[in-house]
Amino acid sequence: LPEKYSGTQSYTSDKQDYGIISRDELVEALMDNGMENRQVLSKVMNTLSSQSCLIVDMGENSEHTRIMSNMWQATEHFFAEMNSETKDKVVIPEMGLAEGAGSKFAVIGYREYDDGDMQFLETRLERGPNGKLLPKEIENVIGSEHAQNVEQSTRMMTNIGRDVIRIVTAASLEEDFVEVSKKRISDTETDNDDDEEYQPQSISGLSFLDESKFEPTKEESVEQVTSQAETLGRQRASHAAFSLVRDLVDDGMQISEDEEFMNMSPHRLCRYTSHKTNPKNKRPAEEIFGAHTDTSFVTIVPVAAVSGFETTVDDDGRWIRPEYMARLAWEAERRSKGLDTELNENDLAPPWHCRYVLVLPGEMMQLISRDYVQTCVHRVVAVTGGKSRLSAPVLLRCRPSAKLNVKRYFGGQNQDDDEGGESGTDCGVILRQADGMTMGDIHDALQG
């Protein structure tokens, strides 16, 4: 990583910090001057580097937390119906190809594995600002109000994911774009020495910003030019990142007439249970969903009432539990206010965990960040014979028909030869190979 993002510890402040960032910080990260807030950007990058996922705090009594609480109630209601004595009367489509999502790997519907130890409902939204939850039969199971709560939570988590993708993309582009701006400013000054009629050329050359107001002169100091180049570079990085998220990330909105009618980004409702018993195995928990990565830009995982989600950032196989870190942060806040920390899930309304979500980088994020951020390896463990774990992640994926344009989003920084230059990395090579491909084809290639 560049030096300014090379910290091995998560961002710290005057109080104990568990790699947690507030929702408000993400919302306000893009400043009025067109640049990302440097403190927020550094906090996001350092945290993703040190613990491979970001914990977002939506606030104790915020509207976002209320939405998440309602989503959990809908999830509980669904799985209660699917595990009731009358479950045979529940009509829900079996998981199969999601025709209209734009990928042969996109699925929708319900399925059970391992004799019911793993249960999944893959939902999606119809495209558009008021798109309904699919499969539509879910409304017959949980009711229209619960279905609307799931829809609302899908959009809310999608917006959180969009902000994180934009911030990471801007961070990965800043250094290159600042250097390009410095070089082009230097070139304009050199050319201007012998040409009194000289008119400064566009600094970006990428149609990202109108830079006509920047006209460096001979009298300007090196410091002034460097400062203005850094400002332009950071603005261009933010603008490129904003464009990439708008064009390539499938948030369910329609940006072209020929787009698929179904959102490519699923909201997956899950239930994990461990019924296995082995007298020779004294471990209190077992891996129920093995270590894997996601072919998403990011996966947004709401912190659950029953923990069991684990991530790893070490080659030695050590695992960390970010949900436990969220709990520690919540308890620290309670103690600072002189409040009780020994509370059960239902002692608060909404429950404590409803205010937190985890944001995990996926394979698409590693690709578009050019390895600045690594994809998060994660798994699910369950207490043997314990309470079932519910989960409800949103996998924020690509717009299948959108095309990757390296020059538009990365400023042509990946046009160097494979040998030499920062773009001579594996991720840079992959970007050049993927240039011009549809995002759907890239997604399917990663899946394969």
CSV table of C-alpha atoms in Angstrom, one decimal:
chain,number,residue,atom,x,y,z
A,1,LEU,CA,0.0,0.0,0.0
A,2,PRO,CA,1.1,3.6,-0.4
A,3,GLU,CA,2.7,4.9,2.7
A,4,LYS,CA,-0.3,6.9,3.8
A,5,TYR,CA,-2.4,3.7,4.0
A,6,SER,CA,0.3,1.3,5.2
A,7,GLY,CA,-0.7,1.2,8.9
A,8,THR,CA,-1.0,-2.3,10.3
A,9,GLN,CA,-3.3,-1.1,13.1
A,10,SER,CA,-6.8,0.1,12.7
A,11,TYR,CA,-7.4,3.9,13.0
A,12,THR,CA,-7.3,4.9,16.6
A,13,SER,CA,-8.7,7.9,18.5
A,14,ASP,CA,-8.8,9.1,22.1
A,15,LYS,CA,-11.0,6.1,23.1
A,16,GLN,CA,-10.7,2.4,22.4
A,17,ASP,CA,-11.5,1.8,18.7
A,18,TYR,CA,-12.5,-1.5,17.2
A,19,GLY,CA,-12.2,-0.6,13.6
A,20,ILE,CA,-15.7,0.9,13.7
A,21,ILE,CA,-16.9,3.8,11.6
A,22,SER,CA,-20.2,5.6,11.9
A,23,ARG,CA,-22.8,5.7,9.1
A,24,ASP,CA,-22.7,9.5,9.3
A,25,GLU,CA,-18.9,9.5,8.6
A,26,LEU,CA,-19.5,7.5,5.4
A,27,VAL,CA,-22.4,9.8,4.3
A,28,GLU,CA,-20.3,12.9,4.9
A,29,ALA,CA,-17.0,11.5,3.4
A,30,LEU,CA,-17.4,13.2,0.0
A,31,MET,CA,-16.9,16.8,0.8
A,32,ASP,CA,-18.3,19.9,-1.0
A,33,ASN,CA,-14.9,20.5,-2.6
A,34,GLY,CA,-15.2,17.2,-4.6
A,35,MET,CA,-12.6,15.3,-2.5
A,36,GLU,CA,-13.0,12.5,-0.1
A,37,ASN,CA,-12.4,13.4,3.6
A,38,ARG,CA,-8.8,12.3,4.2
A,39,GLN,CA,-9.5,11.1,7.8
A,40,VAL,CA,-12.4,9.0,6.8
A,41,LEU,CA,-10.6,7.6,3.8
A,42,SER,CA,-7.5,6.7,5.9
A,43,LYS,CA,-9.7,5.1,8.6
A,44,VAL,CA,-11.5,2.9,6.0
A,45,MET,CA,-8.3,1.8,4.3
A,46,ASN,CA,-6.4,1.1,7.4
A,47,THR,CA,-9.2,-0.9,8.9
A,48,LEU,CA,-9.7,-3.0,5.8
A,49,SER,CA,-6.0,-3.6,5.7
A,50,SER,CA,-5.7,-4.7,9.3
A,51,GLN,CA,-8.9,-6.8,9.9
A,52,SER,CA,-10.3,-7.3,6.3
A,53,CYS,CA,-13.7,-5.9,7.2
A,54,LEU,CA,-15.3,-2.7,8.3
A,55,ILE,CA,-17.8,-2.4,11.1
A,56,VAL,CA,-20.4,0.4,10.5
A,57,ASP,CA,-22.3,1.8,13.4
A,58,MET,CA,-25.7,3.2,12.4
A,59,GLY,CA,-26.4,4.8,15.8
A,60,GLU,CA,-28.3,3.7,18.9
A,61,ASN,CA,-31.7,5.0,18.0
A,62,SER,CA,-31.4,5.9,14.4
A,63,GLU,CA,-33.8,5.3,11.6
A,64,HIS,CA,-31.3,2.9,10.1
A,65,THR,CA,-31.2,0.8,13.2
A,66,ARG,CA,-35.0,0.7,13.3
A,67,ILE,CA,-35.0,-0.5,9.7
A,68,MET,CA,-32.5,-3.3,10.6
A,69,SER,CA,-34.6,-4.3,13.6
A,70,ASN,CA,-37.7,-4.7,11.4
A,71,MET,CA,-35.7,-6.8,8.9
A,72,TRP,CA,-34.6,-9.2,11.6
A,73,GLN,CA,-38.2,-9.6,12.7
A,74,ALA,CA,-39.1,-10.5,9.1
A,75,THR,CA,-36.2,-13.0,8.9
A,76,GLU,CA,-37.2,-14.6,12.2
A,77,HIS,CA,-40.8,-14.9,11.0
A,78,PHE,CA,-39.8,-16.5,7.7
A,79,PHE,CA,-37.7,-19.2,9.2
A,80,ALA,CA,-40.2,-19.8,12.0
A,81,GLU,CA,-42.7,-20.6,9.2
A,82,MET,CA,-40.2,-22.8,7.3
A,83,ASN,CA,-39.6,-24.8,10.5
A,84,SER,CA,-43.1,-25.1,11.8
A,85,GLU,CA,-45.3,-28.1,11.8
A,86,THR,CA,-47.2,-26.7,8.9
A,87,LYS,CA,-44.2,-26.0,6.7
A,88,ASP,CA,-45.5,-28.4,4.1
A,89,LYS,CA,-48.2,-25.9,3.3
A,90,VAL,CA,-45.7,-23.1,2.7
A,91,VAL,CA,-45.4,-22.4,-1.0
A,92,ILE,CA,-42.1,-20.8,-2.0
A,93,PRO,CA,-40.2,-21.5,-5.2
A,94,GLU,CA,-37.2,-23.8,-5.0
A,95,MET,CA,-33.9,-22.1,-5.6
A,96,GLY,CA,-33.1,-21.9,-9.3
A,97,LEU,CA,-31.8,-19.7,-12.0
A,98,ALA,CA,-32.9,-16.0,-11.6
A,99,GLU,CA,-33.9,-15.4,-15.2
A,100,GLY,CA,-33.7,-11.7,-15.9
A,101,ALA,CA,-30.8,-11.1,-13.5
A,102,GLY,CA,-28.1,-11.3,-16.2
A,103,SER,CA,-25.9,-14.2,-15.0
A,104,LYS,CA,-26.1,-17.9,-15.3
A,105,PHE,CA,-24.9,-18.0,-11.6
A,106,ALA,CA,-27.7,-15.7,-10.3
A,107,VAL,CA,-30.3,-17.7,-8.4
A,108,ILE,CA,-33.5,-17.0,-6.5
A,109,GLY,CA,-35.7,-19.0,-4.2
A,110,TYR,CA,-35.4,-21.3,-1.2
A,111,ARG,CA,-33.2,-24.3,-0.5
A,112,GLU,CA,-32.0,-26.5,2.4
A,113,TYR,CA,-28.7,-28.3,2.8
A,114,ASP,CA,-27.3,-30.9,5.3
A,115,ASP,CA,-30.7,-32.1,6.5
A,116,GLY,CA,-31.9,-28.6,7.2
A,117,ASP,CA,-28.7,-27.4,9.1
A,118,MET,CA,-28.4,-24.7,6.4
A,119,GLN,CA,-31.4,-22.9,5.0
A,120,PHE,CA,-31.2,-20.1,2.4
A,121,LEU,CA,-33.7,-17.8,0.8
A,122,GLU,CA,-32.2,-15.8,-2.1
A,123,THR,CA,-34.2,-12.7,-2.6
A,124,ARG,CA,-33.8,-9.9,-5.2
A,125,LEU,CA,-35.5,-6.6,-6.0
A,126,GLU,CA,-37.2,-5.7,-9.2
A,127,ARG,CA,-35.2,-2.9,-10.9
A,128,GLY,CA,-36.4,0.6,-10.2
A,129,PRO,CA,-36.9,2.9,-7.2
A,130,ASN,CA,-40.0,1.1,-6.1
A,131,GLY,CA,-39.0,-2.5,-7.2
A,132,LYS,CA,-40.8,-5.3,-5.3
A,133,LEU,CA,-39.2,-8.1,-3.4
A,134,LEU,CA,-38.7,-11.3,-5.4
A,135,PRO,CA,-39.7,-14.1,-5.3
A,136,LYS,CA,-43.2,-12.6,-4.9
A,137,GLU,CA,-44.4,-15.6,-3.0
A,138,ILE,CA,-42.5,-14.5,0.0
A,139,GLU,CA,-45.2,-12.0,0.8
A,140,ASN,CA,-47.6,-14.9,1.2
A,141,VAL,CA,-45.3,-16.4,3.9
A,142,ILE,CA,-44.3,-13.3,5.9
A,143,GLY,CA,-47.0,-10.7,4.9
A,144,SER,CA,-46.7,-7.5,3.0
A,145,GLU,CA,-45.4,-5.4,5.9
A,146,HIS,CA,-42.5,-7.8,6.6
A,147,ALA,CA,-41.8,-7.9,2.9
A,148,GLN,CA,-41.6,-4.2,2.7
A,149,ASN,CA,-39.2,-4.2,5.7
A,150,VAL,CA,-36.8,-6.5,3.9
A,151,GLU,CA,-37.0,-4.3,0.8
A,152,GLN,CA,-36.2,-1.2,2.9
A,153,SER,CA,-33.2,-2.9,4.5
A,154,THR,CA,-31.9,-4.1,1.2
A,155,ARG,CA,-31.8,-0.5,-0.1
A,156,MET,CA,-30.3,0.8,3.1
A,157,MET,CA,-27.4,-1.7,3.1
A,158,THR,CA,-26.9,-1.1,-0.6
A,159,ASN,CA,-26.3,2.6,0.1
A,160,ILE,CA,-23.8,1.7,2.8
A,161,GLY,CA,-21.9,-0.6,0.4
A,162,ARG,CA,-21.9,2.1,-2.4
A,163,ASP,CA,-20.3,4.6,-0.1
A,164,VAL,CA,-17.5,2.1,1.0
A,165,ILE,CA,-16.8,1.1,-2.6
A,166,ARG,CA,-16.5,4.8,-3.7
A,167,ILE,CA,-14.2,5.6,-0.8
A,168,VAL,CA,-11.9,2.6,-1.5
A,169,THR,CA,-11.8,3.2,-5.2
A,170,ALA,CA,-10.9,6.9,-4.7
A,171,ALA,CA,-8.2,5.9,-2.2
A,172,SER,CA,-6.7,3.5,-4.7
A,173,LEU,CA,-6.6,6.1,-7.5
A,174,GLU,CA,-5.5,9.2,-5.6
A,175,GLU,CA,-1.7,8.7,-5.7
A,176,ASP,CA,-1.7,7.9,-9.5
A,177,PHE,CA,-4.0,10.8,-10.4
A,178,VAL,CA,-2.0,13.3,-8.3
A,179,GLU,CA,1.2,12.2,-10.1
A,180,VAL,CA,-0.5,12.5,-13.5
A,181,SER,CA,-1.7,16.1,-12.6
A,182,LYS,CA,1.8,17.1,-11.5
A,183,LYS,CA,3.3,15.7,-14.7
A,184,ARG,CA,0.8,17.5,-16.9
A,185,ILE,CA,1.2,20.8,-15.1
A,186,SER,CA,5.0,20.5,-15.5
A,187,ASP,CA,4.5,19.7,-19.2
A,188,THR,CA,2.3,22.8,-19.7
A,189,GLU,CA,4.9,25.0,-18.0
A,190,THR,CA,7.8,23.7,-20.0
A,191,ASP,CA,5.9,24.1,-23.3
A,192,ASN,CA,4.9,27.6,-22.2
A,193,ASP,CA,8.5,28.9,-21.8
A,194,ASP,CA,9.0,29.5,-25.5
A,195,ASP,CA,5.4,30.2,-26.6
A,196,GLU,CA,3.8,33.5,-25.7
A,197,GLU,CA,0.6,32.5,-27.4
A,198,TYR,CA,0.4,29.2,-25.4
A,199,GLN,CA,-3.0,28.1,-24.0
A,200,PRO,CA,-2.8,25.5,-21.2
A,201,GLN,CA,-4.1,22.1,-22.2
A,202,SER,CA,-6.6,20.0,-20.1
A,203,ILE,CA,-4.8,18.5,-17.1
A,204,SER,CA,-7.0,15.5,-16.8
A,205,GLY,CA,-7.4,14.5,-20.4
A,206,LEU,CA,-10.2,12.2,-19.1
A,207,SER,CA,-13.3,14.5,-19.2
A,208,PHE,CA,-13.7,14.0,-15.5
A,209,LEU,CA,-13.7,17.6,-14.4
A,210,ASP,CA,-13.7,21.1,-16.0
A,211,GLU,CA,-10.2,22.3,-15.2
A,212,SER,CA,-10.2,25.4,-17.3
A,213,LYS,CA,-9.9,27.6,-14.3
A,214,PHE,CA,-6.4,26.2,-13.4
A,215,GLU,CA,-3.8,28.1,-15.4
A,216,PRO,CA,-0.3,27.7,-13.8
A,217,THR,CA,2.1,30.6,-14.5
A,218,LYS,CA,5.9,30.9,-14.2
A,219,GLU,CA,5.5,33.0,-11.0
A,220,GLU,CA,3.8,30.2,-9.1
A,221,SER,CA,6.0,28.5,-6.6
A,222,VAL,CA,6.6,24.8,-6.6
A,223,GLU,CA,4.6,24.4,-3.5
A,224,GLN,CA,1.6,26.1,-5.0
A,225,VAL,CA,1.7,23.9,-8.1
A,226,THR,CA,2.1,20.8,-6.0
A,227,SER,CA,-0.8,21.8,-3.8
A,228,GLN,CA,-3.1,22.5,-6.8
A,229,ALA,CA,-2.0,19.3,-8.5
A,230,GLU,CA,-2.8,17.3,-5.4
A,231,THR,CA,-6.2,19.0,-5.2
A,232,LEU,CA,-7.0,18.2,-8.8
A,233,GLY,CA,-5.7,14.7,-8.5
A,234,ARG,CA,-7.9,14.0,-5.5
A,235,GLN,CA,-10.9,15.5,-7.1
A,236,ARG,CA,-10.4,13.5,-10.2
A,237,ALA,CA,-10.0,10.3,-8.1
A,238,SER,CA,-13.2,11.0,-6.3
A,239,HIS,CA,-15.1,11.8,-9.5
A,240,ALA,CA,-13.8,8.6,-11.2
A,241,ALA,CA,-14.8,6.6,-8.2
A,242,PHE,CA,-18.3,8.1,-8.2
A,243,SER,CA,-18.7,7.3,-11.9
A,244,LEU,CA,-17.5,3.7,-11.4
A,245,VAL,CA,-20.0,3.1,-8.6
A,246,ARG,CA,-22.8,4.6,-10.5
A,247,ASP,CA,-22.1,2.7,-13.8
A,248,LEU,CA,-20.8,-0.7,-12.6
A,249,VAL,CA,-22.4,-1.4,-9.2
A,250,ASP,CA,-25.9,-2.9,-9.3
A,251,ASP,CA,-27.9,-1.0,-6.7
A,252,GLY,CA,-31.2,-1.8,-8.3
A,253,MET,CA,-31.7,1.5,-10.0
A,254,GLN,CA,-32.1,1.7,-13.8
A,255,ILE,CA,-29.6,3.7,-15.7
A,256,SER,CA,-30.2,2.4,-19.2
A,257,GLU,CA,-33.2,1.1,-21.1
A,258,ASP,CA,-31.7,-2.3,-22.0
A,259,GLU,CA,-30.9,-3.4,-18.4
A,260,GLU,CA,-32.2,-6.6,-16.9
A,261,PHE,CA,-35.5,-6.2,-15.0
A,262,MET,CA,-34.1,-8.0,-11.9
A,263,ASN,CA,-31.4,-6.7,-9.6
A,264,MET,CA,-28.1,-8.7,-9.8
A,265,SER,CA,-27.4,-8.0,-6.1
A,266,PRO,CA,-29.2,-10.5,-3.8
A,267,HIS,CA,-30.3,-10.2,-0.2
A,268,ARG,CA,-29.8,-13.6,1.2
A,269,LEU,CA,-31.7,-14.7,4.3
A,270,CYS,CA,-29.9,-17.6,6.1
A,271,ARG,CA,-30.3,-19.9,9.0
A,272,TYR,CA,-27.4,-22.0,10.4
A,273,THR,CA,-27.8,-24.8,12.9
A,274,SER,CA,-25.5,-27.5,14.2
A,275,HIS,CA,-27.3,-30.7,15.2
A,276,LYS,CA,-24.2,-32.8,14.9
A,277,THR,CA,-22.8,-34.6,18.0
A,278,ASN,CA,-19.5,-36.4,18.2
A,279,PRO,CA,-18.3,-37.7,21.6
A,280,LYS,CA,-14.7,-37.6,20.3
A,281,ASN,CA,-15.0,-33.9,19.3
A,282,LYS,CA,-14.9,-31.7,22.4
A,283,ARG,CA,-15.0,-28.5,20.6
A,284,PRO,CA,-18.0,-26.3,21.4
A,285,ALA,CA,-18.5,-25.1,17.8
A,286,GLU,CA,-18.0,-26.4,14.3
A,287,GLU,CA,-17.5,-24.9,10.9
A,288,ILE,CA,-20.8,-25.1,9.2
A,289,PHE,CA,-20.2,-22.9,6.1
A,290,GLY,CA,-16.5,-23.3,5.0
A,291,ALA,CA,-14.0,-20.5,4.3
A,292,HIS,CA,-14.7,-18.7,1.0
A,293,THR,CA,-14.7,-15.3,-0.7
A,294,ASP,CA,-17.5,-13.6,-2.6
A,295,THR,CA,-17.6,-12.4,-6.2
A,296,SER,CA,-19.2,-9.1,-5.0
A,297,PHE,CA,-17.8,-5.6,-4.8
A,298,VAL,CA,-18.7,-5.7,-1.1
A,299,THR,CA,-20.9,-8.0,1.0
A,300,ILE,CA,-22.8,-6.2,3.8
A,301,VAL,CA,-23.5,-8.5,6.7
A,302,PRO,CA,-25.8,-7.3,9.6
A,303,VAL,CA,-24.4,-8.2,13.0
A,304,ALA,CA,-26.6,-11.0,14.3
A,305,ALA,CA,-28.0,-11.9,17.7
A,306,VAL,CA,-26.2,-15.2,17.6
A,307,SER,CA,-22.5,-14.7,16.7
A,308,GLY,CA,-20.6,-17.1,14.5
A,309,PHE,CA,-19.2,-15.1,11.6
A,310,GLU,CA,-15.5,-15.2,11.3
A,311,THR,CA,-12.8,-13.5,9.0
A,312,THR,CA,-9.1,-14.1,8.6
A,313,VAL,CA,-6.3,-11.8,7.5
A,314,ASP,CA,-3.4,-14.0,8.5
A,315,ASP,CA,-1.7,-16.8,6.6
A,316,ASP,CA,-1.3,-18.8,9.8
A,317,GLY,CA,-5.0,-19.6,9.9
A,318,ARG,CA,-6.1,-17.4,12.8
A,319,TRP,CA,-9.7,-16.2,12.7
A,320,ILE,CA,-11.3,-13.1,14.3
A,321,ARG,CA,-15.0,-12.4,15.1
A,322,PRO,CA,-15.9,-8.9,14.1
A,323,GLU,CA,-19.4,-9.3,15.6
A,324,TYR,CA,-17.6,-9.8,19.0
A,325,MET,CA,-15.7,-6.6,18.3
A,326,ALA,CA,-18.9,-4.8,17.7
A,327,ARG,CA,-20.2,-6.1,21.0
A,328,LEU,CA,-17.1,-4.9,22.8
A,329,ALA,CA,-17.5,-1.5,21.4
A,330,TRP,CA,-21.2,-1.4,22.4
A,331,GLU,CA,-20.3,-2.5,25.9
A,332,ALA,CA,-17.5,0.2,26.1
A,333,GLU,CA,-20.0,2.8,25.1
A,334,ARG,CA,-22.5,1.6,27.7
A,335,ARG,CA,-19.8,1.6,30.5
A,336,SER,CA,-18.8,5.2,29.6
A,337,LYS,CA,-22.4,6.2,30.2
A,338,GLY,CA,-22.7,4.3,33.4
A,339,LEU,CA,-25.2,1.8,31.9
A,340,ASP,CA,-25.6,-1.9,32.3
A,341,THR,CA,-23.8,-4.1,29.8
A,342,GLU,CA,-25.2,-7.5,31.0
A,343,LEU,CA,-28.2,-7.4,28.8
A,344,ASN,CA,-30.0,-10.1,26.8
A,345,GLU,CA,-31.0,-9.6,23.2
A,346,ASN,CA,-34.6,-8.6,24.0
A,347,ASP,CA,-33.8,-6.3,26.9
A,348,LEU,CA,-33.4,-3.4,24.6
A,349,ALA,CA,-35.7,-2.2,21.8
A,350,PRO,CA,-34.2,-2.3,19.2
A,351,PRO,CA,-31.7,-5.0,20.3
A,352,TRP,CA,-28.0,-3.9,20.5
A,353,HIS,CA,-26.8,-5.7,17.4
A,354,CYS,CA,-29.3,-4.0,15.1
A,355,ARG,CA,-27.1,-0.9,15.0
A,356,TYR,CA,-24.1,-2.6,13.4
A,357,VAL,CA,-23.3,-4.0,10.0
A,358,LEU,CA,-20.1,-5.5,8.6
A,359,VAL,CA,-18.8,-4.6,5.2
A,360,LEU,CA,-16.5,-7.2,3.5
A,361,PRO,CA,-14.5,-6.6,0.4
A,362,GLY,CA,-15.2,-9.1,-2.4
A,363,GLU,CA,-13.3,-10.2,-5.4
A,364,MET,CA,-14.6,-7.3,-7.6
A,365,MET,CA,-13.3,-4.9,-5.0
A,366,GLN,CA,-9.8,-6.4,-5.1
A,367,LEU,CA,-9.9,-6.1,-8.9
A,368,ILE,CA,-11.0,-2.5,-9.1
A,369,SER,CA,-8.8,-1.4,-6.2
A,370,ARG,CA,-5.8,-3.0,-8.0
A,371,ASP,CA,-5.0,-5.1,-4.9
A,372,TYR,CA,-5.0,-2.1,-2.6
A,373,VAL,CA,-7.8,-4.0,-0.7
A,374,GLN,CA,-7.8,-7.8,-0.5
A,375,THR,CA,-11.0,-9.8,-0.7
A,376,CYS,CA,-12.2,-11.0,2.7
A,377,VAL,CA,-11.9,-14.7,3.4
A,378,HIS,CA,-14.8,-15.6,5.8
A,379,ARG,CA,-16.7,-18.6,7.2
A,380,VAL,CA,-19.6,-19.4,9.6
A,381,VAL,CA,-19.3,-21.5,12.7
A,382,ALA,CA,-22.1,-22.7,14.9
A,383,VAL,CA,-22.3,-23.8,18.5
A,384,THR,CA,-22.8,-27.5,18.6
A,385,GLY,CA,-26.4,-28.1,19.7
A,386,GLY,CA,-26.8,-24.4,20.4
A,387,LYS,CA,-29.2,-21.8,19.2
A,388,SER,CA,-29.5,-21.3,15.4
A,389,ARG,CA,-27.8,-18.3,13.8
A,390,LEU,CA,-29.8,-16.1,11.5
A,391,SER,CA,-28.0,-14.0,8.9
A,392,ALA,CA,-29.1,-11.6,6.2
A,393,PRO,CA,-26.2,-10.4,3.9
A,394,VAL,CA,-26.5,-8.3,0.8
A,395,LEU,CA,-24.0,-9.2,-1.9
A,396,LEU,CA,-23.5,-6.0,-3.8
A,397,ARG,CA,-22.6,-7.2,-7.3
A,398,CYS,CA,-22.0,-5.7,-10.8
A,399,ARG,CA,-24.4,-4.5,-13.5
A,400,PRO,CA,-24.1,-7.4,-15.9
A,401,SER,CA,-24.5,-5.4,-19.1
A,402,ALA,CA,-22.1,-2.6,-18.1
A,403,LYS,CA,-18.7,-2.6,-19.7
A,404,LEU,CA,-15.4,-2.1,-17.9
A,405,ASN,CA,-13.6,0.9,-19.5
A,406,VAL,CA,-10.1,1.1,-18.0
A,407,LYS,CA,-9.3,4.5,-19.4
A,408,ARG,CA,-12.6,6.0,-18.1
A,409,TYR,CA,-12.4,4.8,-14.6
A,410,PHE,CA,-8.6,4.4,-14.0
A,411,GLY,CA,-7.2,7.2,-16.2
A,412,GLY,CA,-5.2,4.9,-18.5
A,413,GLN,CA,-2.9,4.1,-15.6
A,414,ASN,CA,-2.9,0.5,-16.6
A,415,GLN,CA,-1.6,1.1,-20.1
A,416,ASP,CA,2.1,0.6,-19.1
A,417,ASP,CA,4.1,-2.4,-20.1
A,418,ASP,CA,3.8,-5.4,-17.8
A,419,GLU,CA,7.4,-4.9,-16.7
A,420,GLY,CA,7.9,-1.8,-14.7
A,421,GLY,CA,5.7,0.8,-13.2
A,422,GLU,CA,3.1,0.3,-10.5
A,423,SER,CA,0.6,-1.0,-13.1
A,424,GLY,CA,2.8,-4.0,-13.7
A,425,THR,CA,1.1,-5.9,-10.9
A,426,ASP,CA,-1.1,-8.9,-11.3
A,427,CYS,CA,-4.2,-6.9,-10.7
A,428,GLY,CA,-3.2,-4.3,-13.3
A,429,VAL,CA,-2.6,-7.1,-15.8
A,430,ILE,CA,-6.1,-8.5,-15.1
A,431,LEU,CA,-7.7,-5.1,-15.5
A,432,ARG,CA,-6.1,-4.7,-18.9
A,433,GLN,CA,-7.2,-8.1,-19.9
A,434,ALA,CA,-10.8,-7.3,-18.7
A,435,ASP,CA,-10.9,-3.9,-20.5
A,436,GLY,CA,-14.0,-3.8,-22.7
A,437,MET,CA,-15.6,-6.9,-21.2
A,438,THR,CA,-19.1,-6.8,-19.7
A,439,MET,CA,-19.2,-6.9,-16.0
A,440,GLY,CA,-21.4,-9.9,-16.2
A,441,ASP,CA,-18.7,-11.8,-18.1
A,442,ILE,CA,-16.1,-10.8,-15.6
A,443,HIS,CA,-18.4,-11.9,-12.7
A,444,ASP,CA,-19.0,-15.3,-14.4
A,445,ALA,CA,-15.3,-15.8,-15.1
A,446,LEU,CA,-14.6,-15.2,-11.4
A,447,GLN,CA,-17.4,-17.6,-10.4
A,448,GLY,CA,-15.9,-20.3,-12.8
